[in-house]
Amino acid sequence: MPHEDDSDWGVIDTAGTWVVGVGTGIAKVFVPLMVFSFMVGFMLRLSKMGMRIGRGEA
Amino acid sequence: MITLVDNWVRDNMLKVAKYRRDMNNLPDSPQKTELLNEFNDMLSDPLGLAAKTLKKEIEDIIPDDLIPDLGDAGLKFVRGLGGAVVDAGVGMYDSVAHRMSGKSTEIITSLTIATVTILTVVYLFNAAKSGKV
């Protein structure tokens, strides 16, 4: 129950709303963004490996 | 071209002479004097007479109290416009606030998701483009 009319709890309520909101948002996007980051990192690793093999250094 | 203008001037001068003759043949009366004066005024100042006639016609067509009424209506509209705009803004704010009341956590979550996603996509795009992590 929000305490918007209660001045004693207004700031705490707002702070809690932001903490919960930002935490929920990060939690929701954490796994998809990590997967995409893995994909990009792995793509870069494969690209570098391919270039090294192409140059005859491997 | 000159012949055309000559003909036009001669025709109109003949018309003027005919009108003057017709008016002179009228029996003497104040109306005849007034008519002759107007005719002479028209010949000496045609534009002024046209403006005078137009003003009289407009005054005959438009009632005297219409223009002040129009002004009053315009003032009322302008006075009411500010209040109407403020009322519309307050109503819009109330509507948005009512729809979003109790959902501030979801709104902040959505903002966070959008921000983090956009920043991550931009970072990954730049990383893949430059080949450096």
Coordinates of C-alpha atoms in Angstrom, one line a residue:
Chain A
M1 CA 0.0 0.0 0.0
P2 CA 1.7 3.3 -1.0
H3 CA 2.1 5.9 1.6
E4 CA 1.9 8.9 -0.8
D5 CA -0.4 10.9 1.5
D6 CA 1.7 10.2 4.5
S7 CA 4.6 12.6 4.7
D8 CA 6.6 10.4 7.2
W9 CA 6.7 7.5 4.7
G10 CA 6.6 9.4 1.4
V11 CA 10.4 9.4 0.8
I12 CA 10.9 5.9 2.0
D13 CA 8.0 4.7 -0.2
T14 CA 9.5 6.5 -3.2
A15 CA 12.9 5.1 -2.5
G16 CA 11.5 1.6 -2.2
T17 CA 9.6 1.9 -5.4
W18 CA 12.7 2.9 -7.3
V19 CA 14.8 0.2 -5.7
V20 CA 12.2 -2.5 -6.4
G21 CA 11.5 -1.1 -9.9
V22 CA 15.1 -0.9 -11.0
G23 CA 15.9 -4.3 -9.4
T24 CA 13.0 -5.9 -11.1
G25 CA 14.0 -4.4 -14.4
I26 CA 17.6 -5.5 -14.2
A27 CA 16.5 -9.0 -13.1
K28 CA 14.2 -9.3 -16.1
V29 CA 16.8 -8.3 -18.7
F30 CA 19.9 -9.9 -17.0
V31 CA 19.6 -13.3 -18.7
P32 CA 18.8 -12.2 -22.2
L33 CA 21.5 -9.5 -22.2
M34 CA 24.1 -12.0 -20.9
V35 CA 23.1 -14.4 -23.6
F36 CA 23.5 -11.8 -26.3
S37 CA 26.8 -10.7 -24.8
F38 CA 28.0 -14.3 -24.8
M39 CA 27.0 -14.5 -28.4
V40 CA 28.9 -11.4 -29.4
G41 CA 32.0 -12.4 -27.4
F42 CA 32.0 -15.8 -28.9
M43 CA 31.5 -14.4 -32.4
L44 CA 34.6 -12.2 -31.8
R45 CA 36.6 -15.1 -30.5
L46 CA 35.7 -17.2 -33.5
S47 CA 36.5 -14.4 -35.8
K48 CA 39.9 -13.8 -34.2
M49 CA 40.6 -17.6 -34.3
G50 CA 39.7 -17.7 -38.0
M51 CA 41.9 -14.7 -38.8
R52 CA 44.9 -16.3 -36.9
I53 CA 44.4 -19.5 -38.8
G54 CA 44.2 -17.6 -42.1
R55 CA 47.4 -15.8 -41.3
G56 CA 49.2 -19.1 -40.7
E57 CA 50.1 -18.3 -37.1
A58 CA 48.1 -21.1 -35.4
Chain B
M1 CA -5.9 49.9 -79.6
I2 CA -6.2 53.7 -79.8
T3 CA -9.4 53.3 -81.8
L4 CA -10.8 51.1 -79.1
V5 CA -10.0 53.6 -76.4
D6 CA -11.4 56.4 -78.5
N7 CA -14.6 54.5 -79.0
W8 CA -14.9 53.7 -75.3
V9 CA -14.4 57.4 -74.3
R10 CA -16.8 58.6 -77.0
D11 CA -19.5 56.1 -76.0
N12 CA -19.2 57.0 -72.3
M13 CA -19.2 60.7 -73.0
L14 CA -22.4 60.3 -75.1
K15 CA -23.9 58.3 -72.2
V16 CA -23.0 61.1 -69.7
A17 CA -24.4 63.7 -72.0
K18 CA -27.6 61.7 -72.4
Y19 CA -28.0 61.2 -68.6
R20 CA -27.4 64.9 -68.0
R21 CA -30.0 65.8 -70.7
D22 CA -32.5 63.4 -69.2
M23 CA -31.9 64.9 -65.8
N24 CA -32.2 68.4 -67.0
N25 CA -35.5 67.6 -68.6
L26 CA -36.9 66.5 -65.2
P27 CA -39.3 69.0 -63.5
D28 CA -37.6 71.2 -61.0
S29 CA -37.5 69.7 -57.5
P30 CA -35.1 69.2 -54.6
Q31 CA -34.6 65.6 -55.8
K32 CA -33.5 66.9 -59.2
T33 CA -31.0 69.2 -57.6
E34 CA -29.7 66.4 -55.4
L35 CA -29.5 64.1 -58.4
L36 CA -27.6 66.6 -60.4
N37 CA -25.2 67.3 -57.5
E38 CA -24.5 63.5 -57.2
F39 CA -24.0 63.2 -60.9
N40 CA -21.5 66.1 -60.9
D41 CA -19.8 64.6 -57.8
M42 CA -19.5 61.2 -59.6
L43 CA -17.9 62.8 -62.6
S44 CA -15.5 64.8 -60.5
D45 CA -14.6 62.1 -58.0
P46 CA -15.7 58.7 -59.2
L47 CA -13.7 56.7 -56.6
G48 CA -14.9 58.8 -53.7
L49 CA -18.5 58.3 -54.8
A50 CA -17.9 54.5 -55.1
A51 CA -16.5 54.4 -51.6
K52 CA -19.4 56.4 -50.3
T53 CA -21.9 54.1 -52.0
L54 CA -20.1 51.0 -50.8
K55 CA -20.1 52.3 -47.2
K56 CA -23.8 53.0 -47.4
E57 CA -24.5 49.6 -48.9
I58 CA -22.5 47.9 -46.1
E59 CA -24.3 49.9 -43.5
D60 CA -27.6 48.9 -45.0
I61 CA -26.6 45.2 -45.1
I62 CA -25.0 44.8 -41.7
P63 CA -27.0 45.8 -38.7
D64 CA -25.5 48.4 -36.4
D65 CA -25.3 46.1 -33.4
L66 CA -23.7 43.1 -35.2
I67 CA -20.2 44.4 -35.1
P68 CA -20.2 45.0 -31.3
D69 CA -21.8 41.6 -30.8
L70 CA -19.0 40.0 -32.9
G71 CA -16.4 41.8 -30.8
D72 CA -18.1 40.7 -27.6
A73 CA -18.2 37.1 -28.8
G74 CA -14.5 37.3 -29.7
L75 CA -13.6 38.6 -26.3
K76 CA -15.7 35.9 -24.6
F77 CA -13.9 33.3 -26.7
V78 CA -10.5 34.6 -25.8
R79 CA -11.4 34.8 -22.1
G80 CA -12.8 31.3 -22.1
L81 CA -9.9 29.8 -24.1
G82 CA -7.3 30.1 -21.3
G83 CA -9.6 28.4 -18.8
A84 CA -10.5 25.7 -21.3
V85 CA -6.8 25.0 -22.0
V86 CA -6.0 24.8 -18.3
D87 CA -9.1 22.5 -17.7
A88 CA -8.0 20.2 -20.5
G89 CA -4.5 20.0 -19.1
V90 CA -5.7 19.2 -15.6
G91 CA -8.1 16.6 -17.0
M92 CA -5.3 15.0 -19.0
Y93 CA -3.0 15.0 -16.0
D94 CA -5.8 13.4 -13.8
S95 CA -6.5 10.8 -16.5
V96 CA -2.8 9.8 -16.8
A97 CA -2.3 9.9 -13.0
H98 CA -5.4 7.7 -12.5
R99 CA -4.2 5.2 -15.0
M100 CA -0.7 5.0 -13.6
S101 CA -1.7 5.2 -9.9
G102 CA -0.3 2.1 -8.0
K103 CA 1.8 1.1 -11.0
S104 CA 4.9 3.2 -10.4
T105 CA 7.0 0.1 -9.8
E106 CA 6.0 -1.4 -13.2
I107 CA 6.7 2.0 -14.9
I108 CA 10.2 2.2 -13.3
T109 CA 10.8 -1.4 -14.3
S110 CA 9.9 -0.7 -17.9
L111 CA 12.2 2.4 -17.9
T112 CA 15.0 0.3 -16.5
I113 CA 14.5 -2.4 -19.1
A114 CA 14.4 0.0 -21.9
T115 CA 17.5 1.9 -20.7
V116 CA 19.7 -1.2 -20.0
T117 CA 18.6 -2.9 -23.3
I118 CA 19.4 0.2 -25.4
L119 CA 22.8 0.7 -23.7
T120 CA 23.8 -2.9 -24.0
V121 CA 22.8 -3.1 -27.7
V122 CA 24.8 0.0 -28.4
Y123 CA 27.8 -1.4 -26.5
L124 CA 27.6 -4.8 -28.2
F125 CA 27.2 -3.1 -31.6
N126 CA 30.3 -1.0 -31.1
A127 CA 32.3 -3.9 -29.7
A128 CA 31.4 -6.1 -32.7
K129 CA 32.2 -3.2 -35.0
S130 CA 35.6 -2.4 -33.6
G131 CA 36.5 -6.0 -32.8
K132 CA 37.6 -5.1 -29.3
V133 CA 35.8 -6.1 -26.1

